C-alpha cells in the first residue's frame, strides 16, 4: 500500500518514489547545475548507482515515517520522474528540499508541486511551521519560496556542493501564514 497520497495538479502527478524510478531519477538529477546548488552532504562527482542506493536506503525505509518524498511526473509523460519534493520531520534546520530536471526549469513546475505538499504538511502531518534554506545566490529556489508564501528570516554561513556558495538563506512558513497566503490566492 502506498504510504504517501498521490496528488494531481493542473500539469503534474506527485507520487511516491520507488526503485523503478531510479533510471529516470539518475538521468534528470545527476547534473552539476542541479547538484552544485545542494548542501555539501551530497557527493560530487555523484557515484554510479548512487541514486538507486539513495532510494533504497534513504527514501523507502523512511517513507511516511519521518520523511515524505514525492516524485514529480508530468501528466503527459507519467512514467518519467522529473524532480522531487522531499519533506522531513527533524529540521536540519530545514524541513524541505527539492530539485527539478534542468530542461523543466522556469515553467512554474516546482511552484505548482509545492502547493499540495504544503497543504499535506500542515493539514495532515501536523507541522506548525516549516523551515527552508537555499544558497545565497540560488535565485530560482529563492523565487519558489517567495511565490509560495514563505518568510525570509536571515542569512548564515552554509556549505554547498559548489564551494562558490558560502552562505545560506533561512526561510520559514507557518501554518497560519500558509493559510493566509492561500486565501489571498483565490
Ligand atoms: C529551484 C528549482 C527547483 C526551481 O524549479 P522551477 O520549476 O524552475 O521553479 P519555478 O519555475 O516554479 O520558479 C522559478 C522562478 O525563478 C525565476 N528565475 C529563473 N531564473 C532566474 C534568475 N537567474 N534570477 C532570478 N530569478 C530567476 C523564474 O522566472 C521563476 O519565477 P517567476 O515565475 O516569477 O518568473 C530548480 O531550478 C532546480 O531544481 N534547481 C537546482 C536544484 C535546487 O536549487 N534545489 C533547491 C536547493 S535549495
Short mmCIF file of C-alpha atoms and ligand atoms in Angstrom, two decimals:
data_model
loop_
_atom_site.label_atom_id
_atom_site.label_comp_id
_atom_site.label_asym_id
_atom_site.label_seq_id
_atom_site.Cartn_x
_atom_site.Cartn_y
_atom_site.Cartn_z
CA UNK A 1 0.00 0.00 0.00
CA UNK A 2 1.27 3.46 -0.82
CA UNK A 3 2.49 5.35 2.22
CA UNK A 4 2.01 8.67 0.53
CA UNK A 5 -1.06 10.17 -1.07
CA UNK A 6 -0.96 10.82 -4.80
CA UNK A 7 -1.63 14.42 -5.77
CA UNK A 8 -2.75 15.68 -9.17
CA UNK A 9 -2.32 19.34 -10.08
CA UNK A 10 -3.03 21.04 -13.38
CA UNK A 11 0.03 19.57 -15.12
CA UNK A 12 1.53 17.17 -12.61
CA UNK A 13 1.19 13.90 -10.76
CA UNK A 14 3.04 13.70 -7.45
CA UNK A 15 3.56 10.22 -6.08
CA UNK A 16 5.99 8.19 -4.03
CA UNK A 17 9.45 7.39 -5.41
CA UNK A 18 10.27 3.70 -5.89
CA UNK A 19 13.29 1.76 -7.07
CA UNK A 20 11.65 1.52 -10.50
CA UNK A 21 12.20 5.29 -10.84
CA UNK A 22 15.99 5.06 -10.37
CA UNK A 23 16.99 5.24 -14.04
CA UNK A 24 14.92 8.32 -14.84
CA UNK A 25 15.84 9.89 -11.50
CA UNK A 26 19.52 9.50 -12.34
CA UNK A 27 19.03 10.87 -15.85
CA UNK A 28 17.35 14.04 -14.60
CA UNK A 29 19.20 14.55 -11.31
CA UNK A 30 22.86 13.80 -11.95
CA UNK A 31 23.71 17.20 -13.38
CA UNK A 32 26.19 19.63 -11.85
CA UNK A 33 23.77 22.53 -12.50
CA UNK A 34 21.39 20.87 -10.02
CA UNK A 35 23.72 19.21 -7.55
CA UNK A 36 26.00 22.26 -7.24
CA UNK A 37 23.08 24.07 -5.57
CA UNK A 38 22.60 21.40 -2.91
CA UNK A 39 24.09 21.14 0.58
CA UNK A 40 27.61 19.74 0.73
CA UNK A 41 26.40 16.41 2.19
CA UNK A 42 25.52 15.45 -1.41
CA UNK A 43 28.57 13.87 -3.11
CA UNK A 44 30.09 15.24 -6.30
CA UNK A 45 31.16 13.58 -8.56
CA UNK A 46 27.96 11.66 -7.97
CA UNK A 47 28.76 7.95 -7.63
CA UNK A 48 27.46 5.41 -10.17
CA UNK A 49 24.50 3.58 -8.66
CA UNK A 50 24.16 6.31 -6.05
CA UNK A 51 20.56 7.10 -6.93
CA UNK A 52 19.35 3.52 -6.51
CA UNK A 53 21.25 3.30 -3.24
CA UNK A 54 19.69 6.56 -2.05
CA UNK A 55 16.17 5.42 -2.96
CA UNK A 56 16.71 2.02 -1.36
CA UNK A 57 18.34 3.16 1.88
CA UNK A 58 17.29 6.77 2.48
CA UNK A 59 13.85 7.06 0.93
CA UNK A 60 11.98 3.73 1.02
CA UNK A 61 12.60 2.77 4.69
CA UNK A 62 11.73 6.27 5.95
CA UNK A 63 8.87 6.97 3.58
CA UNK A 64 5.80 8.05 5.53
CA UNK A 65 7.60 7.67 8.87
CA UNK A 66 9.82 10.71 9.32
CA UNK A 67 10.31 11.54 5.65
CA UNK A 68 7.91 12.12 2.76
CA UNK A 69 9.40 12.13 -0.72
CA UNK A 70 7.18 12.82 -3.71
CA UNK A 71 8.37 12.28 -7.25
CA UNK A 72 7.18 14.83 -9.79
CA UNK A 73 5.75 13.43 -13.03
CA UNK A 74 4.22 15.30 -15.95
CA UNK A 75 0.69 14.11 -16.72
CA UNK A 76 1.71 13.95 -20.36
CA UNK A 77 4.72 11.76 -19.53
CA UNK A 78 3.64 9.90 -16.37
CA UNK A 79 6.32 7.22 -16.25
CA UNK A 80 9.33 9.57 -16.02
CA UNK A 81 10.26 11.18 -12.74
CA UNK A 82 11.46 14.72 -13.50
CA UNK A 83 12.01 16.00 -9.98
CA UNK A 84 11.37 15.53 -6.29
CA UNK A 85 9.95 17.34 -3.27
CA UNK A 86 11.32 15.94 -0.03
CA UNK A 87 9.96 16.73 3.45
CA UNK A 88 11.47 15.55 6.72
CA UNK A 89 10.39 15.91 10.33
CA UNK A 90 13.56 16.93 12.14
CA UNK A 91 14.81 20.24 10.81
CA UNK A 92 18.48 20.45 9.82
CA UNK A 93 17.36 23.30 10.27
CA UNK A 94 15.33 22.97 7.05
CA UNK A 95 12.45 20.53 6.59
CA UNK A 96 12.20 20.52 2.80
CA UNK A 97 14.35 20.02 -0.25
CA UNK A 98 13.53 19.97 -3.95
CA UNK A 99 15.10 19.58 -7.35
CA UNK A 100 13.83 19.51 -10.92
CA UNK A 101 15.50 18.34 -14.13
CA UNK A 102 17.10 21.30 -15.89
CA UNK A 103 15.04 21.09 -19.07
CA UNK A 104 11.91 21.69 -16.98
CA UNK A 105 13.08 24.82 -15.16
CA UNK A 106 11.34 28.17 -15.43
CA UNK A 107 7.87 26.84 -16.25
CA UNK A 108 6.42 27.14 -12.75
CA UNK A 109 6.57 23.39 -12.19
CA UNK A 110 8.14 23.49 -8.73
CA UNK A 111 5.79 26.21 -7.59
CA UNK A 112 2.86 24.05 -8.73
CA UNK A 113 4.27 20.96 -6.99
CA UNK A 114 4.80 22.70 -3.68
CA UNK A 115 1.14 23.67 -3.14
CA UNK A 116 -0.48 20.28 -2.37
CA UNK A 117 2.57 19.25 -0.37
CA UNK A 118 2.36 22.29 1.89
CA UNK A 119 -1.33 21.54 2.42
CA UNK A 120 -0.46 17.97 3.38
CA UNK A 121 2.36 19.04 5.69
CA UNK A 122 0.17 21.46 7.63
CA UNK A 123 -3.23 19.78 7.44
CA UNK A 124 -2.31 16.08 7.71
CA UNK A 125 1.23 15.76 9.04
CA UNK A 126 0.58 18.43 11.65
CA UNK A 127 3.61 20.65 11.07
CA UNK A 128 3.09 24.03 12.68
CA UNK A 129 5.95 25.56 10.79
CA UNK A 130 8.47 24.54 8.17
CA UNK A 131 11.98 25.83 7.73
CA UNK A 132 13.52 26.17 4.26
CA UNK A 133 17.02 27.05 3.15
CA UNK A 134 18.91 27.85 -0.05
CA UNK A 135 22.34 29.09 -1.01
CA UNK A 136 22.63 32.85 -1.19
CA UNK A 137 22.67 33.27 -4.97
CA UNK A 138 20.26 30.43 -5.80
CA UNK A 139 17.68 32.80 -7.22
CA UNK A 140 15.36 30.15 -8.62
CA UNK A 141 14.98 28.39 -5.30
CA UNK A 142 14.53 31.71 -3.51
CA UNK A 143 11.85 32.70 -6.01
CA UNK A 144 9.88 29.50 -5.42
CA UNK A 145 9.84 30.36 -1.71
CA UNK A 146 8.72 33.92 -2.42
CA UNK A 147 5.96 32.66 -4.69
CA UNK A 148 4.66 30.20 -2.10
CA UNK A 149 4.29 32.48 0.88
CA UNK A 150 7.49 31.80 2.85
CA UNK A 151 9.05 34.47 5.01
CA UNK A 152 12.75 35.28 4.75
CA UNK A 153 14.40 35.22 8.18
CA UNK A 154 18.18 35.56 7.94
CA UNK A 155 21.48 34.72 6.26
CA UNK A 156 24.04 32.50 7.95
CA UNK A 157 27.15 30.52 6.93
CA UNK A 158 26.47 27.44 4.84
CA UNK A 159 28.36 24.91 2.73
CA UNK A 160 27.18 23.63 -0.61
CA UNK A 161 28.47 21.31 -3.31
CA UNK A 162 29.62 24.42 -5.18
CA UNK A 163 32.31 25.95 -2.99
CA UNK A 164 31.43 29.31 -4.50
CA UNK A 165 28.43 29.37 -2.15
CA UNK A 166 29.40 30.16 1.43
CA UNK A 167 26.14 31.40 2.94
CA UNK A 168 22.58 30.22 3.14
CA UNK A 169 19.25 31.94 3.48
CA UNK A 170 16.85 30.69 6.13
CA UNK A 171 13.13 30.94 5.49
CA UNK A 172 10.04 29.98 7.47
CA UNK A 173 6.47 29.14 6.61
CA UNK A 174 3.99 28.77 9.46
CA UNK A 175 0.66 27.04 9.14
CA UNK A 176 -1.20 30.29 9.75
CA UNK A 177 0.87 32.15 7.17
CA UNK A 178 0.27 29.40 4.59
CA UNK A 179 -3.49 29.52 5.14
CA UNK A 180 -3.50 33.29 4.94
CA UNK A 181 -1.33 33.22 1.80
CA UNK A 182 -3.65 30.71 0.14
CA UNK A 183 -6.76 32.67 0.99
CA UNK A 184 -5.23 35.64 -0.84
CA UNK A 185 -4.63 33.50 -3.95
CA UNK A 186 -8.29 32.80 -4.59
C1 LIG B 1 15.00 25.58 -7.77
C2 LIG B 1 14.19 24.79 -8.81
C3 LIG B 1 13.55 23.57 -8.17
C4 LIG B 1 13.09 25.73 -9.34
O1 LIG B 1 12.20 24.98 -10.15
P1 LIG B 1 11.34 25.68 -11.29
O2 LIG B 1 10.23 24.79 -11.68
O3 LIG B 1 12.24 26.18 -12.34
O4 LIG B 1 10.74 26.89 -10.47
P2 LIG B 1 9.56 27.84 -10.97
O5 LIG B 1 9.52 27.89 -12.45
O6 LIG B 1 8.33 27.47 -10.22
O7 LIG B 1 10.07 29.24 -10.41
C5 LIG B 1 11.37 29.72 -10.73
C6 LIG B 1 11.36 31.22 -10.64
O8 LIG B 1 12.70 31.68 -10.69
C7 LIG B 1 12.79 32.68 -11.68
N1 LIG B 1 14.15 32.66 -12.20
C8 LIG B 1 14.67 31.82 -13.11
N2 LIG B 1 15.95 32.14 -13.34
C9 LIG B 1 16.22 33.20 -12.56
C10 LIG B 1 17.36 34.01 -12.34
N3 LIG B 1 18.51 33.76 -12.97
N4 LIG B 1 17.27 35.02 -11.49
C11 LIG B 1 16.14 35.28 -10.83
N5 LIG B 1 15.01 34.54 -10.98
C12 LIG B 1 15.06 33.53 -11.84
C13 LIG B 1 11.75 32.31 -12.70
O9 LIG B 1 11.45 33.42 -13.52
C14 LIG B 1 10.63 31.87 -11.80
O10 LIG B 1 9.95 32.98 -11.24
P3 LIG B 1 8.65 33.63 -11.94
O11 LIG B 1 7.61 32.55 -12.02
O12 LIG B 1 8.28 34.74 -11.03
O13 LIG B 1 9.06 34.09 -13.31
C15 LIG B 1 15.10 24.34 -9.99
O14 LIG B 1 15.69 25.46 -10.55
C16 LIG B 1 16.19 23.38 -9.56
O15 LIG B 1 15.98 22.18 -9.47
N6 LIG B 1 17.39 23.92 -9.27
C17 LIG B 1 18.55 23.10 -8.88
C18 LIG B 1 18.33 22.43 -7.53
C19 LIG B 1 18.00 23.43 -6.46
O16 LIG B 1 18.42 24.57 -6.49
N7 LIG B 1 17.24 22.96 -5.47
C20 LIG B 1 16.90 23.78 -4.32
C21 LIG B 1 18.02 23.82 -3.37
S1 LIG B 1 17.65 24.94 -2.04
#
